[in-house]
Amino acid sequence: MERLALVTGGSRGIGRAIAKALRDRGLSVVVASRDPERGRAAARELGAEWRFLDLADAASVAALARTLEGGLDVLVDNAAIALKGFDAKIARATLLVDFLGTMRLTDTLVPRVREGGRIVMVSSGVGSLSSVSSELAKRFLDEAIDRDRLVALTDDFVADVEAGRHAERGWPTSAYGVSKIALNTYTRILARELERDPRRIKVNAACPGWVRTDMGGNAAPRSPDEGAKTPVWLALLPDDGPTGGFFRDEKPIPW
Ligand code: NAP
C-alpha cells in the first residue's frame, strides 16, 4: 500500500528538503503552505502534491484535514514563522501559527494516522527549557500537564509580555522560543496519549540545527538537506525506535 506523508511548510527551506527526502524513499508526499505559486512550483519539482494551508486559520486547517480522510502515515509539522520584533501582538501571532495551529492540525489528523504512523515536530534548540525560570520549567515538565494547562501557560506569557513583566516572571524575550517550548510540551502530551494506542504511532521533536533558509539566513552553517536529516530519520523510524523524545543529529537532547 502506498505510504502518504504530509509535510507542512514543504514549499521551501527545511520542509522542502524533508519532502524531497521522503519522495526519494518512495513515499507519496503532500506539501502544504500559504503561497500557491511557490507551493505549486515546489510540488511540481518534487513530484509531490500541493495543498493550501494557513495554520493561523482554523477553517484552512479543517479543509486540509478533509482532503486526508483516506489516511496518512507520516505527518511532519515543519511550518513555522519567526517574526521580527517583540511585543504581545507578535507573541500572539507567533503562538497562533507555531504552536496552536500546529496542535490543531495535528489533533485533527491523529485519528487518520495509520498503524505504524510517525509524527514529527520540527522544533528548535531555541525552545530549550533552559531559557525559562526553573519554576516555569517545572510547570512545562509536569507529567500531569494537558492541552488546557499548556495553553493557559502560553496565555500567561502573552499577558506578561503585555504587562511588561515577562522577564521578571521568568520568560525569555522570544515569542518564537516560547512557541517551540509549547510545541515540545505538546509533543510529550501526544506521545504519552498515543503510548496506549494500538496503532503504535511514534511522536518526536527535532531540532534541525541552524540552517540556510529564509528563516535561518545566509550565514547559517547547515544546508536544508543537512537540516532535514533528523526530521527524516524520525519520520522513518523503525518499530523499535523512540517516542516522546527531542533529537538533534539523531541523538537525544534535553528539553
Ligand atoms: P522557512 O524557510 O521560513 O519556511 C517556512 C515554511 O513554512 C514555508 O514553506 C512557508 O510557506 C510555511 N509557512 C509559514 N507560515 C505558514 C502558515 N501560517 N501556514 C502554513 N505554512 C506556513 O523556514 P525554515 O527555516 O525552513 O524552517 C522550517 C522549520 O525549522 C520551522 O519549524 C523552524 O522553526 C525550524 N527551525 C529552523 C531553523 C533554521 O535555522 N532555519 C533552526 C531551528 C528550527 P508560505 O510562506 O508560503 O506559507
Short mmCIF file of C-alpha atoms and ligand atoms in Angstrom, two decimals:
data_model
loop_
_atom_site.label_atom_id
_atom_site.label_comp_id
_atom_site.label_asym_id
_atom_site.label_seq_id
_atom_site.Cartn_x
_atom_site.Cartn_y
_atom_site.Cartn_z
CA MET A 1 0.00 0.00 0.00
CA GLU A 2 1.22 3.49 -0.87
CA ARG A 3 2.58 5.40 2.14
CA LEU A 4 1.50 9.03 2.38
CA ALA A 5 3.32 11.88 4.11
CA LEU A 6 2.11 15.42 4.80
CA VAL A 7 4.88 18.00 5.20
CA THR A 8 3.66 21.42 6.35
CA GLY A 9 5.77 24.28 5.04
CA GLY A 10 7.11 21.91 2.38
CA SER A 11 7.33 24.63 -0.27
CA ARG A 12 10.78 25.90 0.74
CA GLY A 13 13.59 25.61 3.24
CA ILE A 14 13.87 22.59 5.52
CA GLY A 15 10.33 21.40 4.77
CA ARG A 16 11.09 21.19 1.08
CA ALA A 17 14.24 19.15 1.80
CA ILE A 18 12.23 16.83 4.07
CA ALA A 19 9.58 16.40 1.36
CA LYS A 20 12.27 15.58 -1.22
CA ALA A 21 13.94 13.01 1.04
CA LEU A 22 10.60 11.30 1.73
CA ARG A 23 9.80 11.24 -2.02
CA ASP A 24 13.24 9.71 -2.65
CA ARG A 25 12.32 6.98 -0.13
CA GLY A 26 9.21 6.16 -2.19
CA LEU A 27 6.51 7.89 -0.13
CA SER A 28 3.74 9.91 -1.73
CA VAL A 29 4.06 13.44 -0.41
CA VAL A 30 1.63 16.29 0.10
CA VAL A 31 3.21 19.67 0.85
CA ALA A 32 1.04 22.36 2.42
CA SER A 33 1.71 26.08 2.68
CA ARG A 34 0.14 29.50 2.06
CA ASP A 35 1.65 30.86 -1.16
CA PRO A 36 0.01 28.91 -4.04
CA GLU A 37 2.52 29.86 -6.72
CA ARG A 38 5.57 28.83 -4.70
CA GLY A 39 3.78 25.78 -3.31
CA ARG A 40 2.66 24.50 -6.71
CA ALA A 41 6.10 25.10 -8.27
CA ALA A 42 7.84 23.22 -5.44
CA ALA A 43 5.37 20.34 -5.62
CA ARG A 44 5.85 20.05 -9.39
CA GLU A 45 9.64 19.83 -8.97
CA LEU A 46 9.35 17.36 -6.08
CA GLY A 47 6.78 15.09 -7.72
CA ALA A 48 4.50 15.90 -4.78
CA GLU A 49 1.05 17.43 -4.42
CA TRP A 50 0.48 20.91 -3.01
CA ARG A 51 -2.43 21.94 -0.82
CA PHE A 52 -3.26 25.28 0.75
CA LEU A 53 -2.72 25.63 4.49
CA ASP A 54 -2.67 28.66 6.74
CA LEU A 55 -2.02 27.39 10.24
CA ALA A 56 -3.40 30.64 11.66
CA ASP A 57 -6.82 29.89 10.17
CA ALA A 58 -8.93 27.09 11.70
CA ALA A 59 -11.09 26.78 8.55
CA SER A 60 -7.99 26.19 6.43
CA VAL A 61 -6.74 23.52 8.84
CA ALA A 62 -10.13 21.78 8.69
CA ALA A 63 -10.23 22.00 4.89
CA LEU A 64 -6.79 20.40 4.55
CA ALA A 65 -7.73 17.65 7.02
CA ARG A 66 -10.85 16.85 4.93
CA THR A 67 -8.61 16.10 1.94
CA LEU A 68 -6.76 13.49 4.03
CA GLU A 69 -9.75 11.44 5.13
CA GLY A 70 -8.28 8.39 3.41
CA GLY A 71 -5.46 8.37 6.00
CA LEU A 72 -1.78 9.20 6.21
CA ASP A 73 1.37 7.53 7.51
CA VAL A 74 3.71 10.43 8.24
CA LEU A 75 2.94 13.93 9.48
CA VAL A 76 5.84 16.39 9.58
CA ASP A 77 4.81 19.56 11.42
CA ASN A 78 7.50 21.77 9.93
CA ALA A 79 5.81 25.09 9.04
CA ALA A 80 6.56 27.98 11.36
CA ILE A 81 7.20 31.71 11.44
CA ALA A 82 9.83 33.75 13.30
CA LEU A 83 8.65 37.35 13.27
CA LYS A 84 10.89 40.34 13.85
CA GLY A 85 10.35 42.41 16.99
CA PHE A 86 8.85 41.56 20.35
CA ASP A 87 5.52 42.62 21.82
CA ALA A 88 2.21 41.00 22.81
CA LYS A 89 0.88 41.18 19.23
CA ILE A 90 3.92 39.35 17.89
CA ALA A 91 3.72 36.83 20.74
CA ARG A 92 0.07 36.09 19.91
CA ALA A 93 0.71 35.80 16.14
CA THR A 94 3.72 33.52 16.64
CA LEU A 95 1.97 31.22 19.11
CA LEU A 96 -1.05 31.01 16.79
CA VAL A 97 0.99 29.54 13.92
CA ASP A 98 3.91 27.75 15.56
CA PHE A 99 2.03 26.20 18.48
CA LEU A 100 -1.79 26.50 18.43
CA GLY A 101 -2.26 26.00 14.68
CA THR A 102 0.20 23.12 14.61
CA MET A 103 -1.54 21.48 17.59
CA ARG A 104 -4.96 21.98 15.97
CA LEU A 105 -3.81 20.43 12.69
CA THR A 106 -2.15 17.50 14.45
CA ASP A 107 -5.09 16.79 16.76
CA THR A 108 -7.41 16.84 13.73
CA LEU A 109 -5.20 14.43 11.79
CA VAL A 110 -4.27 11.97 14.57
CA PRO A 111 -7.46 9.91 14.07
CA ARG A 112 -6.44 9.49 10.40
CA VAL A 113 -2.87 8.37 11.06
CA ARG A 114 -2.50 4.73 10.07
CA GLU A 115 -0.92 1.91 12.04
CA GLY A 116 2.84 2.41 12.42
CA GLY A 117 2.47 6.15 11.72
CA ARG A 118 5.09 8.75 12.61
CA ILE A 119 4.54 12.34 13.74
CA VAL A 120 7.50 14.72 13.73
CA MET A 121 7.53 18.23 15.17
CA VAL A 122 10.25 20.38 13.65
CA SER A 123 11.19 22.37 16.73
CA SER A 124 14.32 24.27 17.74
CA GLY A 125 17.01 24.35 20.40
CA VAL A 126 15.81 27.94 20.92
CA GLY A 127 12.82 26.27 22.61
CA SER A 128 15.02 24.84 25.35
CA LEU A 129 13.62 24.95 28.88
CA SER A 130 16.98 26.37 29.99
CA SER A 131 15.68 29.72 28.66
CA VAL A 132 12.87 29.94 31.27
CA SER A 133 12.97 30.10 35.08
CA SER A 134 13.18 26.79 36.93
CA GLU A 135 9.67 27.41 38.27
CA LEU A 136 8.27 27.71 34.73
CA ALA A 137 10.34 24.75 33.52
CA LYS A 138 8.77 22.64 36.29
CA ARG A 139 5.29 23.62 35.12
CA PHE A 140 6.05 22.71 31.49
CA LEU A 141 7.61 19.39 32.54
CA ASP A 142 4.76 18.45 34.91
CA GLU A 143 3.68 14.92 33.91
CA ALA A 144 0.06 15.91 34.53
CA ILE A 145 0.09 18.86 32.12
CA ASP A 146 -2.66 18.72 29.49
CA ARG A 147 -3.59 20.89 26.50
CA ASP A 148 -5.72 23.32 28.55
CA ARG A 149 -2.99 23.93 31.11
CA LEU A 150 -0.40 24.29 28.36
CA VAL A 151 -2.49 26.87 26.51
CA ALA A 152 -3.09 28.69 29.82
CA LEU A 153 0.68 28.87 30.35
CA THR A 154 1.20 30.43 26.92
CA ASP A 155 -1.67 32.86 27.67
CA ASP A 156 0.22 33.83 30.85
CA PHE A 157 3.28 34.54 28.67
CA VAL A 158 1.30 36.86 26.38
CA ALA A 159 -0.29 38.62 29.38
CA ASP A 160 3.13 39.05 30.99
CA VAL A 161 4.55 40.49 27.75
CA GLU A 162 1.58 42.85 27.51
CA ALA A 163 2.12 44.00 31.12
CA GLY A 164 5.89 44.46 30.58
CA ARG A 165 6.77 41.88 33.24
CA HIS A 166 7.72 38.80 31.18
CA ALA A 167 11.41 38.87 32.23
CA GLU A 168 10.66 39.16 35.94
CA ARG A 169 8.17 36.26 35.57
CA GLY A 170 10.95 34.08 34.12
CA TRP A 171 10.15 34.18 30.38
CA PRO A 172 12.71 34.74 27.57
CA THR A 173 12.35 37.72 25.22
CA SER A 174 11.43 35.39 22.35
CA ALA A 175 7.90 34.56 21.23
CA TYR A 176 9.40 32.00 18.83
CA GLY A 177 11.28 30.32 21.69
CA VAL A 178 8.16 30.10 23.88
CA SER A 179 6.18 28.70 20.91
CA LYS A 180 8.75 25.92 20.50
CA ILE A 181 8.72 25.20 24.26
CA ALA A 182 4.94 24.82 23.96
CA LEU A 183 5.31 22.65 20.84
CA ASN A 184 7.78 20.39 22.66
CA THR A 185 5.39 20.10 25.62
CA TYR A 186 2.59 19.17 23.23
CA THR A 187 4.91 16.53 21.71
CA ARG A 188 5.23 14.91 25.16
CA ILE A 189 1.47 15.11 25.82
CA LEU A 190 0.63 13.49 22.48
CA ALA A 191 3.32 10.81 22.75
CA ARG A 192 2.02 9.91 26.22
CA GLU A 193 -1.57 9.63 24.92
CA LEU A 194 -0.52 7.51 21.95
CA GLU A 195 1.52 5.08 24.06
CA ARG A 196 -1.76 3.26 24.77
CA ASP A 197 -2.95 3.41 21.15
CA PRO A 198 -2.90 0.09 19.25
CA ARG A 199 -1.66 1.86 16.10
CA ARG A 200 1.88 2.12 17.59
CA ILE A 201 2.33 5.72 16.43
CA LYS A 202 5.55 7.48 17.42
CA VAL A 203 5.73 11.22 18.13
CA ASN A 204 9.05 13.05 18.41
CA ALA A 205 10.50 16.55 18.11
CA ALA A 206 13.63 17.51 16.17
CA CYS A 207 15.99 20.46 16.18
CA PRO A 208 17.43 20.80 12.64
CA GLY A 209 20.34 22.99 13.78
CA TRP A 210 20.95 26.42 12.26
CA VAL A 211 20.03 26.12 8.58
CA ARG A 212 20.39 28.38 5.49
CA THR A 213 16.76 29.20 4.68
CA ASP A 214 14.59 32.33 4.51
CA MET A 215 14.20 31.95 8.28
CA GLY A 216 17.77 30.96 9.15
CA GLY A 217 19.52 33.43 6.79
CA ASN A 218 22.64 33.05 4.63
CA ALA A 219 25.18 32.83 7.45
CA ALA A 220 23.83 29.53 8.82
CA PRO A 221 26.30 26.64 8.58
CA ARG A 222 23.86 23.90 7.52
CA SER A 223 22.20 23.27 4.18
CA PRO A 224 18.46 22.47 4.10
CA ASP A 225 19.34 18.82 3.29
CA GLU A 226 21.52 18.66 6.41
CA GLY A 227 18.74 20.25 8.47
CA ALA A 228 16.26 17.71 7.12
CA LYS A 229 18.27 14.67 8.24
CA THR A 230 16.98 14.25 11.80
CA PRO A 231 13.32 15.02 10.94
CA VAL A 232 13.51 12.47 8.08
CA TRP A 233 15.13 9.89 10.40
CA LEU A 234 12.24 10.40 12.88
CA ALA A 235 9.66 10.19 10.06
CA LEU A 236 11.01 6.77 9.03
CA LEU A 237 11.81 5.29 12.47
CA PRO A 238 11.60 1.52 12.78
CA ASP A 239 9.14 -0.05 15.26
CA ASP A 240 11.78 -0.26 17.99
CA GLY A 241 12.62 3.45 17.64
CA PRO A 242 11.99 6.07 20.34
CA THR A 243 8.84 8.06 21.03
CA GLY A 244 8.27 11.22 23.07
CA GLY A 245 11.84 12.48 22.62
CA PHE A 246 13.69 15.56 21.35
CA PHE A 247 16.59 14.98 18.93
CA ARG A 248 19.36 16.80 17.12
CA ASP A 249 21.75 14.97 14.79
CA GLU A 250 19.80 11.77 15.56
CA LYS A 251 20.76 11.99 19.26
CA PRO A 252 18.54 12.87 22.24
CA ILE A 253 18.86 16.41 23.59
CA PRO A 254 17.38 17.85 26.79
CA TRP A 255 14.02 19.59 26.71
P1 NAP B 1 11.24 28.97 6.08
O1 NAP B 1 12.32 28.87 5.08
O2 NAP B 1 10.80 30.33 6.54
O3 NAP B 1 9.96 28.16 5.52
C1 NAP B 1 8.78 28.15 6.27
C2 NAP B 1 7.74 27.30 5.54
O4 NAP B 1 6.52 27.35 6.32
C3 NAP B 1 7.37 27.80 4.15
O5 NAP B 1 7.05 26.70 3.34
C4 NAP B 1 6.15 28.66 4.41
O6 NAP B 1 5.40 28.79 3.22
C5 NAP B 1 5.44 27.86 5.52
N1 NAP B 1 4.56 28.65 6.37
C6 NAP B 1 4.88 29.80 7.04
N2 NAP B 1 3.80 30.24 7.71
C7 NAP B 1 2.79 29.35 7.48
C8 NAP B 1 1.44 29.26 7.89
N3 NAP B 1 0.86 30.24 8.63
N4 NAP B 1 0.69 28.22 7.49
C9 NAP B 1 1.25 27.26 6.70
N5 NAP B 1 2.52 27.29 6.27
C10 NAP B 1 3.28 28.33 6.65
O7 NAP B 1 11.60 28.18 7.41
P2 NAP B 1 12.71 27.02 7.68
O8 NAP B 1 13.95 27.68 8.10
O9 NAP B 1 12.71 26.04 6.56
O10 NAP B 1 12.09 26.36 8.99
C11 NAP B 1 11.38 25.14 8.97
C12 NAP B 1 11.22 24.67 10.42
O11 NAP B 1 12.51 24.51 11.03
C13 NAP B 1 10.46 25.66 11.31
O12 NAP B 1 9.65 24.96 12.20
C14 NAP B 1 11.56 26.37 12.06
O13 NAP B 1 11.12 26.89 13.29
C15 NAP B 1 12.55 25.22 12.25
N6 NAP B 1 13.94 25.67 12.51
C16 NAP B 1 14.63 26.35 11.57
C17 NAP B 1 15.95 26.72 11.84
C18 NAP B 1 16.80 27.44 10.82
O14 NAP B 1 17.96 27.75 11.13
N7 NAP B 1 16.31 27.70 9.61
C19 NAP B 1 16.54 26.42 13.08
C20 NAP B 1 15.79 25.73 14.02
C21 NAP B 1 14.49 25.34 13.72
P3 NAP B 1 4.36 30.02 3.00
O15 NAP B 1 5.06 31.26 3.48
O16 NAP B 1 4.03 30.02 1.56
O17 NAP B 1 3.17 29.67 3.84
#
